[in-house]
Amino acid sequence: MDSAAPDRAMRIATFNVNGINGRLPVLLRWLEETKPDVVCLQELKAPDARFPTVELEKAGYGAIWHGQRSWNGVAILARGREPIETRRDLPGDPDDQHSRYIEAAVNGVLVGCLYLPNGNPAPGPKLDYKLLWLERLATYAAELLGHGIPVALVGDYNVIPTNLDVYKPERWQKDALFLPEVRRAFQVLLRQGWIDAVRSLYPDETIYTFWDYLRNAWGRNAGLRLDHLLLSPPLATRLVAAGVDCEVRGWDRASDHAPVWIEVSDAPSRRPRRSRSKDNPDG
DNA sequence: ATGCCTATTATTAATAGA
């Protein structure tokens, strides 16, 4: 009976690689060591033609990507599968030229991979763009929730949600990652019903996903929590584990972000529908 | 207030990141 079989776990990860070609050895080593089932990548910093399809295929991953020269760029990898692309732009602004969103269905989960604008220097046009992007995200996220399906909105949000998510909150008060209006915009998503997966399992722990290259931030553990996995309720009920692969930040030629991951149990198998009969009072 | 580091692009310096 498949209904009696133990649920297997599906591992979904996000990793801002900060240059997919310069970071390829790190990425391949991490894929080999941790074998995530779905991976959202940000900051490819490469045009579509320079995406390392062959190397990732050799590593066992199908991929879709939305690149851009020099900056931005997002991709979704799936272990032993091809992600089914459902979208490659965040709705709400047809003039937005940045490659910051891509979305796919993988193994029954709709996965949105996002790279939110940084917003610095603030105030200024970059902050305005970030706030508009957050509004567009909230509008689209509400629409997704309405479908009642398993969805993960995953990536580099460039938002420090609370004081617990930054080594020294007072230093960041006027930074676009931590401004009150930016934090409020993130809270809007949570109030809609999205679950901050890592925080939901570890409500009180200091957890960072980013350490600046400057000022020996990694050595001092002067970090920020910027990379988040937001889950729709039908997926959040299946959450069984979460973590940050911090050690990757210490590898040679590391990204300034570390990979973050969750594990969700496979969807409970549908019970065979009983036929209407006098033996089945529910029928 | 600025540089501190790292990556990309274009050519030894500029721009962006967070």
Short mmCIF file of N, CA and C in Angstrom, two decimals, chain A residues 6-114:
data_model
loop_
_atom_site.label_atom_id
_atom_site.label_comp_id
_atom_site.label_asym_id
_atom_site.label_seq_id
_atom_site.Cartn_x
_atom_site.Cartn_y
_atom_site.Cartn_z
N PRO A 6 6.52 5.00 4.01
CA PRO A 6 7.01 6.22 4.67
C PRO A 6 7.25 7.32 3.65
N ASP A 7 6.94 8.55 4.03
CA ASP A 7 7.17 9.67 3.12
C ASP A 7 8.65 9.89 2.93
N ARG A 8 9.05 10.06 1.68
CA ARG A 8 10.42 10.44 1.41
C ARG A 8 10.53 11.96 1.50
N ALA A 9 11.73 12.43 1.69
CA ALA A 9 11.91 13.88 1.79
C ALA A 9 12.41 14.43 0.47
N MET A 10 11.94 15.63 0.15
CA MET A 10 12.41 16.35 -1.03
C MET A 10 13.17 17.57 -0.52
N ARG A 11 14.40 17.72 -0.96
CA ARG A 11 15.22 18.83 -0.48
C ARG A 11 15.22 19.97 -1.50
N ILE A 12 14.81 21.14 -1.05
CA ILE A 12 14.78 22.34 -1.89
C ILE A 12 15.78 23.33 -1.31
N ALA A 13 16.66 23.86 -2.16
CA ALA A 13 17.72 24.74 -1.67
C ALA A 13 17.76 26.02 -2.48
N THR A 14 18.35 27.04 -1.88
CA THR A 14 18.61 28.30 -2.60
C THR A 14 20.05 28.71 -2.35
N PHE A 15 20.69 29.24 -3.41
CA PHE A 15 22.10 29.60 -3.31
C PHE A 15 22.36 30.79 -4.23
N ASN A 16 22.68 31.93 -3.63
CA ASN A 16 23.16 33.07 -4.41
C ASN A 16 24.63 32.82 -4.70
N VAL A 17 24.93 32.44 -5.95
CA VAL A 17 26.29 31.98 -6.27
C VAL A 17 27.27 33.12 -6.54
N ASN A 18 26.74 34.31 -6.82
CA ASN A 18 27.60 35.46 -7.12
C ASN A 18 28.55 35.13 -8.29
N GLY A 19 27.95 34.81 -9.42
CA GLY A 19 28.75 34.49 -10.62
C GLY A 19 28.81 32.99 -10.85
N ILE A 20 27.97 32.46 -11.75
CA ILE A 20 27.88 31.00 -11.84
C ILE A 20 29.12 30.38 -12.47
N ASN A 21 29.80 31.11 -13.34
CA ASN A 21 30.98 30.52 -13.98
C ASN A 21 32.20 30.59 -13.08
N GLY A 22 32.42 31.72 -12.45
CA GLY A 22 33.50 31.81 -11.48
C GLY A 22 33.30 30.89 -10.30
N ARG A 23 32.02 30.56 -10.02
CA ARG A 23 31.70 29.77 -8.83
C ARG A 23 31.46 28.30 -9.14
N LEU A 24 31.65 27.91 -10.40
CA LEU A 24 31.25 26.55 -10.81
C LEU A 24 31.87 25.44 -9.96
N PRO A 25 33.18 25.49 -9.63
CA PRO A 25 33.74 24.42 -8.80
C PRO A 25 33.06 24.31 -7.43
N VAL A 26 32.76 25.44 -6.83
CA VAL A 26 32.07 25.45 -5.54
C VAL A 26 30.67 24.87 -5.68
N LEU A 27 29.96 25.31 -6.72
CA LEU A 27 28.59 24.83 -6.94
C LEU A 27 28.56 23.32 -7.16
N LEU A 28 29.46 22.83 -8.01
CA LEU A 28 29.46 21.39 -8.32
C LEU A 28 29.83 20.56 -7.10
N ARG A 29 30.79 21.05 -6.31
CA ARG A 29 31.17 20.32 -5.10
C ARG A 29 30.00 20.25 -4.10
N TRP A 30 29.31 21.39 -3.96
CA TRP A 30 28.17 21.43 -3.03
C TRP A 30 27.02 20.52 -3.52
N LEU A 31 26.76 20.53 -4.83
CA LEU A 31 25.72 19.65 -5.37
C LEU A 31 26.06 18.19 -5.10
N GLU A 32 27.33 17.84 -5.33
CA GLU A 32 27.77 16.46 -5.13
C GLU A 32 27.67 16.06 -3.67
N GLU A 33 28.01 16.98 -2.76
CA GLU A 33 28.04 16.63 -1.34
C GLU A 33 26.66 16.60 -0.70
N THR A 34 25.73 17.43 -1.18
CA THR A 34 24.44 17.53 -0.49
C THR A 34 23.26 17.04 -1.33
N LYS A 35 23.46 16.92 -2.63
CA LYS A 35 22.44 16.34 -3.53
C LYS A 35 21.03 16.89 -3.33
N PRO A 36 20.86 18.20 -3.36
CA PRO A 36 19.50 18.74 -3.26
C PRO A 36 18.67 18.33 -4.48
N ASP A 37 17.36 18.21 -4.30
CA ASP A 37 16.48 17.82 -5.40
C ASP A 37 16.12 19.00 -6.28
N VAL A 38 15.97 20.17 -5.67
CA VAL A 38 15.66 21.39 -6.41
C VAL A 38 16.58 22.49 -5.90
N VAL A 39 17.17 23.26 -6.82
CA VAL A 39 18.07 24.33 -6.43
C VAL A 39 17.69 25.61 -7.16
N CYS A 40 17.49 26.67 -6.37
CA CYS A 40 17.28 28.00 -6.94
C CYS A 40 18.58 28.77 -6.86
N LEU A 41 19.06 29.26 -7.99
CA LEU A 41 20.31 30.01 -8.04
C LEU A 41 20.02 31.47 -8.36
N GLN A 42 20.80 32.36 -7.74
CA GLN A 42 20.69 33.79 -8.05
C GLN A 42 22.07 34.37 -8.34
N GLU A 43 22.05 35.54 -8.96
CA GLU A 43 23.26 36.25 -9.37
C GLU A 43 24.16 35.37 -10.25
N LEU A 44 23.57 34.88 -11.34
CA LEU A 44 24.37 34.14 -12.31
C LEU A 44 25.46 35.02 -12.89
N LYS A 45 25.16 36.31 -13.08
CA LYS A 45 26.11 37.27 -13.67
C LYS A 45 26.64 36.77 -15.01
N ALA A 46 25.76 36.20 -15.79
CA ALA A 46 26.16 35.66 -17.10
C ALA A 46 24.96 35.70 -18.04
N PRO A 47 25.22 35.96 -19.31
CA PRO A 47 24.12 35.90 -20.29
C PRO A 47 23.70 34.45 -20.51
N ASP A 48 22.52 34.26 -21.11
CA ASP A 48 21.98 32.92 -21.30
C ASP A 48 22.98 31.97 -21.96
N ALA A 49 23.72 32.50 -22.94
CA ALA A 49 24.62 31.64 -23.72
C ALA A 49 25.79 31.12 -22.89
N ARG A 50 26.06 31.76 -21.74
CA ARG A 50 27.19 31.31 -20.94
C ARG A 50 26.77 30.51 -19.71
N PHE A 51 25.55 30.00 -19.72
CA PHE A 51 25.11 29.13 -18.63
C PHE A 51 25.73 27.74 -18.80
N PRO A 52 26.32 27.19 -17.74
CA PRO A 52 27.09 25.93 -17.87
C PRO A 52 26.21 24.69 -17.90
N THR A 53 25.41 24.59 -18.96
CA THR A 53 24.45 23.49 -19.10
C THR A 53 25.11 22.11 -19.02
N VAL A 54 26.22 21.98 -19.76
CA VAL A 54 26.84 20.66 -19.89
C VAL A 54 27.35 20.16 -18.53
N GLU A 55 28.03 21.04 -17.80
CA GLU A 55 28.59 20.64 -16.51
C GLU A 55 27.49 20.24 -15.52
N LEU A 56 26.39 21.00 -15.54
CA LEU A 56 25.30 20.69 -14.61
C LEU A 56 24.59 19.40 -15.01
N GLU A 57 24.50 19.18 -16.33
CA GLU A 57 23.91 17.94 -16.80
C GLU A 57 24.75 16.74 -16.35
N LYS A 58 26.09 16.89 -16.46
CA LYS A 58 26.98 15.82 -16.00
C LYS A 58 26.81 15.57 -14.51
N ALA A 59 26.48 16.64 -13.77
CA ALA A 59 26.27 16.49 -12.33
C ALA A 59 24.90 15.90 -12.01
N GLY A 60 24.07 15.73 -13.05
CA GLY A 60 22.79 15.06 -12.84
C GLY A 60 21.60 16.00 -12.74
N TYR A 61 21.77 17.23 -13.17
CA TYR A 61 20.71 18.22 -13.01
C TYR A 61 20.18 18.75 -14.34
N GLY A 62 18.86 18.76 -14.47
CA GLY A 62 18.20 19.53 -15.51
C GLY A 62 18.07 20.97 -15.03
N ALA A 63 17.95 21.90 -15.97
CA ALA A 63 17.96 23.32 -15.56
C ALA A 63 17.13 24.18 -16.50
N ILE A 64 16.59 25.24 -15.93
CA ILE A 64 16.08 26.37 -16.71
C ILE A 64 16.74 27.62 -16.15
N TRP A 65 16.94 28.62 -16.98
CA TRP A 65 17.64 29.80 -16.49
C TRP A 65 17.18 31.03 -17.25
N HIS A 66 17.41 32.15 -16.59
CA HIS A 66 17.10 33.46 -17.17
C HIS A 66 18.28 34.36 -16.84
N GLY A 67 19.22 34.43 -17.77
CA GLY A 67 20.47 35.12 -17.51
C GLY A 67 20.42 36.59 -17.89
N GLN A 68 21.54 37.24 -17.65
CA GLN A 68 21.71 38.65 -18.01
C GLN A 68 23.20 38.95 -17.93
N ARG A 69 23.69 39.79 -18.83
CA ARG A 69 25.11 40.13 -18.82
C ARG A 69 25.47 40.88 -17.54
N SER A 70 26.55 40.51 -16.93
CA SER A 70 27.14 41.24 -15.79
C SER A 70 26.42 41.10 -14.46
N TRP A 71 25.09 41.21 -14.44
CA TRP A 71 24.37 41.26 -13.16
C TRP A 71 23.14 40.37 -13.18
N ASN A 72 22.63 40.16 -12.00
CA ASN A 72 21.35 39.44 -11.84
C ASN A 72 21.45 38.03 -12.45
N GLY A 73 20.32 37.51 -12.91
CA GLY A 73 20.31 36.17 -13.49
C GLY A 73 19.89 35.14 -12.46
N VAL A 74 18.90 34.30 -12.82
CA VAL A 74 18.35 33.29 -11.92
C VAL A 74 18.18 31.97 -12.67
N ALA A 75 18.20 30.88 -11.92
CA ALA A 75 18.06 29.56 -12.53
C ALA A 75 17.41 28.61 -11.54
N ILE A 76 16.79 27.56 -12.07
CA ILE A 76 16.25 26.49 -11.24
C ILE A 76 16.82 25.16 -11.76
N LEU A 77 17.43 24.40 -10.86
CA LEU A 77 17.96 23.08 -11.19
C LEU A 77 17.08 22.00 -10.56
N ALA A 78 16.99 20.86 -11.22
CA ALA A 78 16.24 19.74 -10.65
C ALA A 78 17.04 18.46 -10.87
N ARG A 79 17.24 17.73 -9.80
CA ARG A 79 18.05 16.52 -9.84
C ARG A 79 17.31 15.40 -10.56
N GLY A 80 17.89 14.95 -11.67
CA GLY A 80 17.30 13.85 -12.42
C GLY A 80 16.01 14.19 -13.13
N ARG A 81 15.70 15.47 -13.26
CA ARG A 81 14.46 15.89 -13.91
C ARG A 81 14.70 17.15 -14.71
N GLU A 82 13.72 17.48 -15.55
CA GLU A 82 13.70 18.78 -16.19
C GLU A 82 12.63 19.63 -15.49
N PRO A 83 13.00 20.78 -14.95
CA PRO A 83 11.98 21.66 -14.38
C PRO A 83 11.02 22.10 -15.49
N ILE A 84 9.74 22.15 -15.18
CA ILE A 84 8.74 22.58 -16.16
C ILE A 84 8.52 24.08 -15.95
N GLU A 85 9.07 24.88 -16.86
CA GLU A 85 8.99 26.33 -16.67
C GLU A 85 7.56 26.83 -16.77
N THR A 86 7.16 27.65 -15.80
CA THR A 86 5.81 28.23 -15.79
C THR A 86 5.84 29.74 -15.95
N ARG A 87 7.00 30.38 -15.76
CA ARG A 87 7.07 31.83 -15.81
C ARG A 87 8.54 32.25 -15.77
N ARG A 88 8.90 33.36 -16.44
CA ARG A 88 10.28 33.84 -16.34
C ARG A 88 10.37 35.34 -16.07
N ASP A 89 9.29 35.89 -15.56
CA ASP A 89 9.29 37.29 -15.13
C ASP A 89 8.27 37.45 -14.02
N LEU A 90 8.54 38.36 -13.12
CA LEU A 90 7.54 38.71 -12.12
C LEU A 90 6.51 39.61 -12.79
N PRO A 91 5.21 39.30 -12.66
CA PRO A 91 4.21 40.14 -13.31
C PRO A 91 4.18 41.55 -12.72
N GLY A 92 3.58 42.48 -13.45
CA GLY A 92 3.31 43.80 -12.89
C GLY A 92 4.10 44.93 -13.49
N ASP A 93 5.14 44.62 -14.30
CA ASP A 93 5.90 45.69 -14.95
C ASP A 93 6.59 45.15 -16.20
N PRO A 94 5.92 45.27 -17.34
CA PRO A 94 6.49 44.74 -18.59
C PRO A 94 7.79 45.43 -18.99
N ASP A 95 8.09 46.59 -18.39
CA ASP A 95 9.31 47.31 -18.75
C ASP A 95 10.51 46.91 -17.89
N ASP A 96 10.28 46.07 -16.89
CA ASP A 96 11.38 45.65 -16.01
C ASP A 96 12.32 44.74 -16.80
N GLN A 97 13.56 45.20 -16.98
CA GLN A 97 14.53 44.46 -17.81
C GLN A 97 15.43 43.53 -17.00
N HIS A 98 15.34 43.58 -15.66
CA HIS A 98 16.24 42.76 -14.85
C HIS A 98 15.78 41.30 -14.82
N SER A 99 16.75 40.39 -14.89
CA SER A 99 16.45 38.95 -14.77
C SER A 99 16.46 38.58 -13.30
N ARG A 100 15.30 38.64 -12.70
CA ARG A 100 15.22 38.44 -11.24
C ARG A 100 14.19 37.41 -10.82
N TYR A 101 13.51 36.78 -11.77
CA TYR A 101 12.49 35.81 -11.39
C TYR A 101 12.40 34.71 -12.43
N ILE A 102 12.28 33.49 -11.94
CA ILE A 102 11.97 32.37 -12.83
C ILE A 102 11.22 31.34 -11.99
N GLU A 103 10.36 30.59 -12.64
CA GLU A 103 9.44 29.74 -11.88
C GLU A 103 9.22 28.43 -12.63
N ALA A 104 9.11 27.34 -11.88
CA ALA A 104 8.92 26.03 -12.50
C ALA A 104 8.14 25.11 -11.59
N ALA A 105 7.48 24.15 -12.21
CA ALA A 105 6.87 23.05 -11.47
C ALA A 105 7.87 21.90 -11.43
N VAL A 106 8.15 21.40 -10.22
CA VAL A 106 9.05 20.27 -10.06
C VAL A 106 8.43 19.30 -9.05
N ASN A 107 8.17 18.10 -9.48
CA ASN A 107 7.70 17.06 -8.56
C ASN A 107 6.51 17.51 -7.71
N GLY A 108 5.57 18.19 -8.36
CA GLY A 108 4.34 18.57 -7.66
C GLY A 108 4.42 19.83 -6.83
N VAL A 109 5.56 20.53 -6.89
CA VAL A 109 5.70 21.79 -6.16
C VAL A 109 5.98 22.91 -7.17
N LEU A 110 5.28 24.03 -7.00
CA LEU A 110 5.56 25.20 -7.83
C LEU A 110 6.65 26.00 -7.13
N VAL A 111 7.78 26.18 -7.80
CA VAL A 111 8.94 26.81 -7.20
C VAL A 111 9.24 28.12 -7.91
N GLY A 112 9.12 29.23 -7.18
CA GLY A 112 9.50 30.55 -7.70
C GLY A 112 10.86 30.92 -7.16
N CYS A 113 11.80 31.20 -8.08
CA CYS A 113 13.17 31.56 -7.71
C CYS A 113 13.34 33.05 -7.94
N LEU A 114 13.67 33.79 -6.89
CA LEU A 114 13.70 35.24 -7.02
C LEU A 114 15.00 35.85 -6.48
#
